[in-house]
Structures are given as structure tokens and as C-alpha cells.
Coordinates of C-alpha atoms in Angstrom, one line a residue:
Chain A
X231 CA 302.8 120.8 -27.8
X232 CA 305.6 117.9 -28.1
X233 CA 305.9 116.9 -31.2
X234 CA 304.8 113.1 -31.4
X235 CA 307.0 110.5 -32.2
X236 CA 306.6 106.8 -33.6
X237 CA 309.8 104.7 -33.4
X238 CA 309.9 101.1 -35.4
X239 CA 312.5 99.3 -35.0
X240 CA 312.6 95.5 -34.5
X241 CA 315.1 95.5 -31.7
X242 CA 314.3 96.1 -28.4
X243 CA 317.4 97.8 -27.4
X244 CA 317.5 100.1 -30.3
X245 CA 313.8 101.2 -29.8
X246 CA 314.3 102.0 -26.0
X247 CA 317.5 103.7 -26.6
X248 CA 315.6 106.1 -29.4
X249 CA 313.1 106.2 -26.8
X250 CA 315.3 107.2 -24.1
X251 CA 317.1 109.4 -26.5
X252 CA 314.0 111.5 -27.6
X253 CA 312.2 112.0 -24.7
X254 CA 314.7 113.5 -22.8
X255 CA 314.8 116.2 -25.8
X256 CA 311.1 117.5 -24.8
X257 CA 309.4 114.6 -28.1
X258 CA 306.4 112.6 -27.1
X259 CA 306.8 108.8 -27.7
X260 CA 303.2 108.1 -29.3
X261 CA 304.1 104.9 -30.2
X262 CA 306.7 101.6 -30.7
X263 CA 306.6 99.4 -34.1
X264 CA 308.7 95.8 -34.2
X265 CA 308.1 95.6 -38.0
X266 CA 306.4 97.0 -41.1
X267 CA 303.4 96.2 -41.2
X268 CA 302.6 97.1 -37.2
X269 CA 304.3 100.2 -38.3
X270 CA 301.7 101.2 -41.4
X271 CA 299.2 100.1 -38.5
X272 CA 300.3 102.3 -36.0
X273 CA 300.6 105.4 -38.4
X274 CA 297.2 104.8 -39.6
X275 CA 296.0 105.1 -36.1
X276 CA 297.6 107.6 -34.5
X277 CA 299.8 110.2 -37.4
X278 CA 302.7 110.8 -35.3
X279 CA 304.7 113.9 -36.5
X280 CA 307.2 111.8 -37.4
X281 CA 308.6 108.1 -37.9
X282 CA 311.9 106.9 -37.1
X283 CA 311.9 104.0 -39.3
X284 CA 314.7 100.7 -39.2
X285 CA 315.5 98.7 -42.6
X286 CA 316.2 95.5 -42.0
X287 CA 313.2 93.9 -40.3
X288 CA 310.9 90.9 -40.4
X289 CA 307.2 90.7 -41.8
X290 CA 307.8 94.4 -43.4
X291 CA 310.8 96.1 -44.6
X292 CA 311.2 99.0 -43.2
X293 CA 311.2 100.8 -47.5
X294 CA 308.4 99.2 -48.1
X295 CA 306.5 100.7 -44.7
X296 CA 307.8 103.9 -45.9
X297 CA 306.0 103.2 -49.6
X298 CA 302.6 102.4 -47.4
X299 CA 302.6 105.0 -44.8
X300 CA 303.2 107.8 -47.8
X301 CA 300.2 106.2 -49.6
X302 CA 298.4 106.8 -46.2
X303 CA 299.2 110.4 -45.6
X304 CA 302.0 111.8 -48.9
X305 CA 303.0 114.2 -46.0
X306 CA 304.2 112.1 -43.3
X307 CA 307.7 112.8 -42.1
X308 CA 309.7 109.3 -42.1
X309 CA 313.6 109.3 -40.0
X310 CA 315.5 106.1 -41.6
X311 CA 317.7 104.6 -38.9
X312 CA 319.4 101.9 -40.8
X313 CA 322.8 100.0 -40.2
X314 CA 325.8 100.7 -41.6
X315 CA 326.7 98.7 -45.2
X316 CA 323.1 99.7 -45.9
X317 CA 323.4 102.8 -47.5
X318 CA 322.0 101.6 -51.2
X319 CA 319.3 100.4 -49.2
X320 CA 319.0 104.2 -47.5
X321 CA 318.4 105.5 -51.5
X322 CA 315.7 103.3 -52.1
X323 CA 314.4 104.5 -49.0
X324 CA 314.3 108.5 -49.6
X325 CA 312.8 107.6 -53.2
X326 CA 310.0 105.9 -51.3
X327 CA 309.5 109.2 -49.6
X328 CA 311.7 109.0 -46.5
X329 CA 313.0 112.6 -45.7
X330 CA 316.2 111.9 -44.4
X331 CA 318.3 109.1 -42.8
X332 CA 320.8 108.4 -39.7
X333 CA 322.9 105.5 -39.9
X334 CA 323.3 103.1 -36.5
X335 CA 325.2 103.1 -34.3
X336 CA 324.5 106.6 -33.5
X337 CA 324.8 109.0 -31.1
X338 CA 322.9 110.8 -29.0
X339 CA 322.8 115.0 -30.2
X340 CA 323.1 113.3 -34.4
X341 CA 319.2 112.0 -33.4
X342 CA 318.1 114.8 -32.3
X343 CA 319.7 117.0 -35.0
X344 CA 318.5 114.6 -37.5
X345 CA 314.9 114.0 -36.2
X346 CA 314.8 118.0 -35.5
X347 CA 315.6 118.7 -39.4
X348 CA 313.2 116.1 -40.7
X349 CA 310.4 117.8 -38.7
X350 CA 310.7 121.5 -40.1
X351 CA 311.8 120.5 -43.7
X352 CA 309.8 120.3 -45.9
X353 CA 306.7 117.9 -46.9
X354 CA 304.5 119.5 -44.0
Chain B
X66 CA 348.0 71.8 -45.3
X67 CA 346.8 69.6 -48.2
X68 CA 344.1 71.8 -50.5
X69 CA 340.6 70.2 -50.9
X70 CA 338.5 70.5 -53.6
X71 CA 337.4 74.2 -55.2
X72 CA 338.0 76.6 -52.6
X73 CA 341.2 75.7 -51.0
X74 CA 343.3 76.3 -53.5
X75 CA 344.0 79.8 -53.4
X76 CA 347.4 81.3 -53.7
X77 CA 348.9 83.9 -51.0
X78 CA 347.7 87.1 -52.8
X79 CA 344.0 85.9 -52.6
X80 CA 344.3 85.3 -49.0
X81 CA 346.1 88.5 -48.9
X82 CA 343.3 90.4 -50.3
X83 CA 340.6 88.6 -48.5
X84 CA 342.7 89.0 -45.1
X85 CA 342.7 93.0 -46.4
X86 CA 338.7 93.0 -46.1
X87 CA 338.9 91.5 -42.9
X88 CA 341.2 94.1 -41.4
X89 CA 339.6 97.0 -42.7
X90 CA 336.4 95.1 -41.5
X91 CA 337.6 95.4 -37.9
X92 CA 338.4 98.9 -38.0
X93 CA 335.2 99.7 -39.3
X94 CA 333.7 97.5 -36.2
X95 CA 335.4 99.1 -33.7
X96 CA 334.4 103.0 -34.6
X97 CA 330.7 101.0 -34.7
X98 CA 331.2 99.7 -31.2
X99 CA 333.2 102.7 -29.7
X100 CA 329.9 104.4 -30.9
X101 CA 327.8 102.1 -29.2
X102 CA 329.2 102.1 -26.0
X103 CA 329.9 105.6 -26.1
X104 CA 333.9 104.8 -24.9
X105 CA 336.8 104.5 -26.8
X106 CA 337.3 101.1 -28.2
X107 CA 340.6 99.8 -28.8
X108 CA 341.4 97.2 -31.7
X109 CA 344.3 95.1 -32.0
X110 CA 345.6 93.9 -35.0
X111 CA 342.5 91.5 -36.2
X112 CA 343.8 88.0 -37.7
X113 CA 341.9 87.0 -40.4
X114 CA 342.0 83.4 -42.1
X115 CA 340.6 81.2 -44.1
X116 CA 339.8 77.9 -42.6
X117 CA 338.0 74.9 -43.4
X118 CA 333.9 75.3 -42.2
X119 CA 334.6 71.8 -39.8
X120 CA 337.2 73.6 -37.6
X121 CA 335.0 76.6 -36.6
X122 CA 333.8 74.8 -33.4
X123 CA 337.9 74.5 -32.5
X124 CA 338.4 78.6 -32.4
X125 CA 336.4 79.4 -29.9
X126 CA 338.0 76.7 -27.6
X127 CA 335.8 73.6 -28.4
X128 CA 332.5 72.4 -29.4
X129 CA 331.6 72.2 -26.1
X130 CA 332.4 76.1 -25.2
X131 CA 329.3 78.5 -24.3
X132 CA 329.0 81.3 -26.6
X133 CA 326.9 83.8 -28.0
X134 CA 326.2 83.4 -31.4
X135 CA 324.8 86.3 -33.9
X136 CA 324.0 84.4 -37.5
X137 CA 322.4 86.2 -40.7
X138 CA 322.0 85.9 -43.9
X139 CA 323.1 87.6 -47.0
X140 CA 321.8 88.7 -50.0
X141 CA 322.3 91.2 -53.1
X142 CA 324.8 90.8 -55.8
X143 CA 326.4 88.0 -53.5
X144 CA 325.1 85.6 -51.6
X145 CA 326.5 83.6 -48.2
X146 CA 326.0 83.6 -44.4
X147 CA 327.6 85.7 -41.4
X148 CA 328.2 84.4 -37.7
X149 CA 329.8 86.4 -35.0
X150 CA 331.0 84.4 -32.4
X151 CA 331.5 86.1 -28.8
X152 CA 333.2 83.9 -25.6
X153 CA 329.9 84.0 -23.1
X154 CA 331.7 86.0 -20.7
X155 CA 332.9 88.6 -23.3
X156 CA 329.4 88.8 -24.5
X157 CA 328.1 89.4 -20.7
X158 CA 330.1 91.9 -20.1
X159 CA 329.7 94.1 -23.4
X160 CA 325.9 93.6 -22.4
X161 CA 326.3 95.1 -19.3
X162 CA 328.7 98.0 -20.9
X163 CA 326.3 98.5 -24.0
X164 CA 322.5 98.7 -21.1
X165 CA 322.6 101.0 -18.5
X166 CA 320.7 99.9 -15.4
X167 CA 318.0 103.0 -16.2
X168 CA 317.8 102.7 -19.6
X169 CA 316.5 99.1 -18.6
X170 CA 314.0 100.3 -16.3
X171 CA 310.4 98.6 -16.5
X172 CA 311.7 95.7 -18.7
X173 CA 313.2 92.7 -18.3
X174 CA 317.2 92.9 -18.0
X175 CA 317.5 90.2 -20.0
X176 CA 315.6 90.5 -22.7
X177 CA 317.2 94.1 -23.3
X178 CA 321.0 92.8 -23.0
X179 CA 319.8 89.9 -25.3
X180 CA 318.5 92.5 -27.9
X181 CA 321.8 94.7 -27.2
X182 CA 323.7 91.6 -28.1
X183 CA 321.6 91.0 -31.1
X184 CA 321.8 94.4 -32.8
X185 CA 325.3 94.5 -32.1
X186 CA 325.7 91.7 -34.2
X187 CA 323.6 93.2 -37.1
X188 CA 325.9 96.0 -36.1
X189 CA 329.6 94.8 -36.5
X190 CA 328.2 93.0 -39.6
X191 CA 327.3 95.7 -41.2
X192 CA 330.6 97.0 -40.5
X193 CA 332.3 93.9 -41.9
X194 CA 329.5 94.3 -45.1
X195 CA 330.2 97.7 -45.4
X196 CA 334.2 97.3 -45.9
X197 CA 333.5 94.3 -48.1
X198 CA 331.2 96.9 -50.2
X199 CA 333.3 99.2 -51.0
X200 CA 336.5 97.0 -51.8
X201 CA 334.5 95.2 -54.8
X202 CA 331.7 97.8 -55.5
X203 CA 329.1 95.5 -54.9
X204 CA 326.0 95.6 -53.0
X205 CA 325.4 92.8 -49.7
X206 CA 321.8 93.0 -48.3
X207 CA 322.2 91.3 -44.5
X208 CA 319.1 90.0 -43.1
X209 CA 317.2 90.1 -40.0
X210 CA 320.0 88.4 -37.6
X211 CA 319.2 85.6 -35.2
X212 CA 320.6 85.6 -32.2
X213 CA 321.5 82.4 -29.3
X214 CA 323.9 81.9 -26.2
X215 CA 324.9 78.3 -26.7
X216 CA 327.6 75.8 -26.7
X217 CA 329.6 76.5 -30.4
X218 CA 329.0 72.9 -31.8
X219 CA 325.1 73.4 -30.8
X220 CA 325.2 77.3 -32.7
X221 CA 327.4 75.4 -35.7
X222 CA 324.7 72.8 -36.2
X223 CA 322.5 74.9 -36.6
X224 CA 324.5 77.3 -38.7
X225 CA 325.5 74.1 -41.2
X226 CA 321.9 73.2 -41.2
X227 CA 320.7 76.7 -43.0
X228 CA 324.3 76.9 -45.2
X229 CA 322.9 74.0 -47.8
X230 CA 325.8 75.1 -50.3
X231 CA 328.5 77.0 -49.0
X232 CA 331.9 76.5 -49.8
X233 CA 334.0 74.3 -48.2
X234 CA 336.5 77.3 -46.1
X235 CA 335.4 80.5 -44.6
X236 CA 336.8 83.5 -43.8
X237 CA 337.5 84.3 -40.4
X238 CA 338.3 86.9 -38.7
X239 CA 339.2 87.2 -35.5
X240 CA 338.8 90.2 -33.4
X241 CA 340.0 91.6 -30.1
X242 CA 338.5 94.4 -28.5
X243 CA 338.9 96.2 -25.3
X244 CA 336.6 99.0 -24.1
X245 CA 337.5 100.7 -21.1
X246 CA 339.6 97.6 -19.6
X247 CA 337.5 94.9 -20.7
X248 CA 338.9 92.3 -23.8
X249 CA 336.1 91.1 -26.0
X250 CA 336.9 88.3 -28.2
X251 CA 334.9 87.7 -31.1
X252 CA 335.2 86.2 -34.2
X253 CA 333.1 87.4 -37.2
X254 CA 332.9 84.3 -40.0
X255 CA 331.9 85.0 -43.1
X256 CA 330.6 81.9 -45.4
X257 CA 330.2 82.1 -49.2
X258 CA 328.1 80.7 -51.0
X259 CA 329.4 78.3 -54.3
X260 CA 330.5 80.4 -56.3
X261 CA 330.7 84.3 -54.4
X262 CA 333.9 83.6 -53.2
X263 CA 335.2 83.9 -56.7
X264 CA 333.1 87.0 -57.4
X265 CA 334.9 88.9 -54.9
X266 CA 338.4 87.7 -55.6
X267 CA 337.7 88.7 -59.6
X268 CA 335.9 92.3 -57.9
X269 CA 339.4 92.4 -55.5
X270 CA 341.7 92.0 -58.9
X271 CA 342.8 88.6 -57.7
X272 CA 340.6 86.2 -59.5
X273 CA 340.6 82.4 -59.5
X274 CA 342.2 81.1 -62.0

């Protein structure tokens, strides 16, 4: 079974181009998040494999979705996608529980690399 | 060029080193964007400035000119504001590079190329953050950006509106780009607030005096 896939970002571009990016690579695109708190929301409903998870967003930072959706389930597989000149941000994020992190823009085969690693590390 | 109050008054080694950010800002962009685009991006020697916050409107050709703006906010161990400035047509046309016609498929055009626009912004000031980061060691938080095609006085009012206390200049840096034929001119303005300005010069070995 394709492993399923819930990307958050609050741009539209970026979350189509992850989209497009991913499910040409065989992953099933449960579900699409604009913010943080949608994000906890959608995890809660439907416990994708794994999150691809933005920083900077409204409502919700994208650390402190990573801090809920851990409380949810302390096994859930979180991807950060976050912009360049946010790397101490990316620290906070992996203490928060975030396995791993791919800074924007990237490109296409570092996703899947990235999202392919997150998914058979550890914290299954 | 007569100094006003506070800010203007800095000697050629400050602007130097402030001019030093903005280059190695640029660079930084143009990797960003050559990544974007997926094309190699070439750069040409980025000017960068620091001018007083009234003459913004007069870079881009004129308060009257349509542009797209990017604006955010930043936070962290310094505080200030960040707009990119991109002539309309430049900004059309990196749109239409950056959204391929399938990729748009289902949704509106539009909305995507605006959103392409948008994170490119949040994008190349990252980059510009990112430089500015590791030249003084300390930490800039950008926020979510907002993003609007406009004429540039219309985009500065709004931008003076938010700024409350920022200094009097800005830095500007202006940036010429071409990917795969096509020139985008930009220019990425970073305002201080009262008193970061002179946290980075002290963090760049150049303080105020």
C-alpha cells in the first residue's frame, strides 16, 4: 500500500508542487493543511504516515503543530520544509519531535530522499 | 547629501559592510531562485544602498508604477520590516517560469502564480535573512509574508502604515536577475527598526559611534 501523506504548508504553490512532487513517486496524498491548527486537525483524523510540515505559518506555527500532533500519536513521522535563514527555527523543530528537515527551495529527488528516510527511521 | 538625524550619519565603512550583506544576500537569492525555477539563474553585480525611506517609491520608476510587492515582518534578536519590490512584468513572467501549465491543473492560474510570487518572496528573504545571520551571529525570525500587485506609492502606504518606528534610511538592494533570457528586476528593502541598525553594525565590527 502507498504510504499516506499529509502536506501543510500555507502556500498554495508550495503544497501543490509537494503534491505534484510526491505522487509521482507512488505516495498517496491523504491530505492538505494551510496552518497549524487544521494540521493537528487533519492528523487527528486521518494518521497519515507522514507529515511534511512548513514553519512559518499563520494561526499555528508549524513547531508548535509538531509539539501537538506528537502529543496525539509520540510516533508520528513529521518532514520539516522550512525556508532558508530558518534553520534555528529547524532545531526547535526536531526537539519538538520532528524527524528530519528539508530546507525550501528544494528540489525534486532531495523530497523524496528526505521523505523516504523519515518513513523507515526510526519512531515507527 | 546632507545627513539627517540618527541614521544618516554613517561613515563609508558602515555602508561598506552593510552593502557586503546585501551582496552576499543576492548570491544567496539567486542559488534559491535557480532552485526554484529549476534553470540557471544568473546574478549581476547587486547594488546595494542606503537611502532615505521617502525615496523608495522613486526606484521602481515612480509612485505611480505597478508592481508586485512581497512585505514581512521581522523578529528575533532584531527587529524591522522586509519588502521585495518586482516591476509587474518581471513579476509575470517569473510566475509563468516558476507554474507550469500542468502543475496548475484543476486550480485557478492565478491564484497559484499569486502564491508562487508570494513564497518567492518568503523565499529570497530568507536568503537575504540567512546572509544577514551569519555575518552577525544573530537569529532573524521572518513572518508570514503578505503579498499585493499594486502601484509602489499604494504598496509604500501601506508599508509606512505597519513600520510605526523605523529608522529614517533603509537598505536597499537592488537585484538583477535573468533566467533563461528573461531580466527580473527586483529590489529587496530591508527596514530597521530604532535601534537594530546599530546592533548589526556593532555585530559587523563597525559600530556607531
Amino acid at each position: 500500500m502507498a504510504p499516506s501523506v499529509l502536506i501543510v504548508d500555507d502556500a498554495l504553490f508550495m503544497r501543490m508542487m509537494i503534491k505534484d512532487i510526491l505522487s509521482k513517486d507512488g505516495f498517496e496524498i491523504v491530505g492538505e493543511a494551510e496552518n497549524g491548527v487544521e494540521a493537528v486537525k487533519k492528523y487527528a483524523e486521518l494518521h497519515p504516515d507522514l507529515v511534511t510540515m512548513d514553519i512559518v505559518m499563520p494561526e499555528m506555527d508549524g513547531i508548535e503543530a509538531v509539539r501537538n500532533i506528537i502529543k496525539i500519536d509520540p510516533g508520528a513521522r513529521v518532514l520539516m520544509c522550512s525556508a532558508m535563514g530558518q534553520q534555528p527555527l529547524v532545531v526547535e523543530a526536531l526537539e519538538a519531535g520532528a524527524k528530519d528537515f528539508i530546507i525550501k527551495p528544494f528540489q525534486p529527488a532531495k523530497v523524496v530522499e528526505a521523505v523516504r528516510k523519515a518513513l523507515h527511521g526510526d519512531g515507527g | 547629501m546632507t545627513a539627517k538625524e540618527g541614521s544618516a550619519s554613517l561613515s563609508a565603512i558602515q555602508i561598506d559592510a552593510l552593502r557586503e550583506v546585501g551582496n552576499i544576500g543576492a548570491g544567496n537569492a539567486a542559488i534559491a531562485l535557480s532552485q526554484m525555477v529549476d534553470k540557471k539563474v544568473d546574478l549581476s553585480v547587486p547594488k546595494a544602498s542606503l537611502q532615505p525611506l521617502v525615496c523608495i517609491p522613486e526606484l521602481v520608476g515612480g509612485p505611480e508604477t505597478p508592481v508586485a510587492g512581497v512585505y514581512l515582518n521581522i523578529a528575533g534578536d532584531c527587529s524591522g520590516s522586509i519588502l521585495l519590490l518586482l516591476e509587474k512584468e518581471s513579476a509575470e513572467s517569473l510566475a509563468a517560469l516558476m507554474v507550469p501549465h500542468d502543475l496548475a491543473a484543476g486550480a485557478e492560474m492565478g491564484v497559484v502564480k499569486r502564491s508562487a510570487l508570494q513564497e518567492t518572496g518568503s523565499i529570497l528573504s530568507g536568503a537575504y535573512l540567512s546572509a544577514l545571520g551569519q555575518l552577525t551571529g544573530l537569529f532573524f525570525k521572518p513572518s508570514v509574508p503578505g503579498f499585493a500587485m499594486d502601484m509602489a506609492g499604494a504598496i509604500m502606504d501601506y508599508v509606512l502604515v505597519d513600520l510605526g518606528s523605523a529608522e529614517e534610511h533603509v537598505l536597499v538592494v537592488e537585484t538583477d536577475f535573468t533566467v533563461s533570457g528573461v531580466k527580473i528586476l527586483g529590489h529587496l528593502i530591508l527596514f530597521p527598526d530604532l535601534g537594530t541598525l546599530a546592533t548589526i553594525l556593532q555585530r559587523l565590527g563597525v559600530p556607531l559611534e
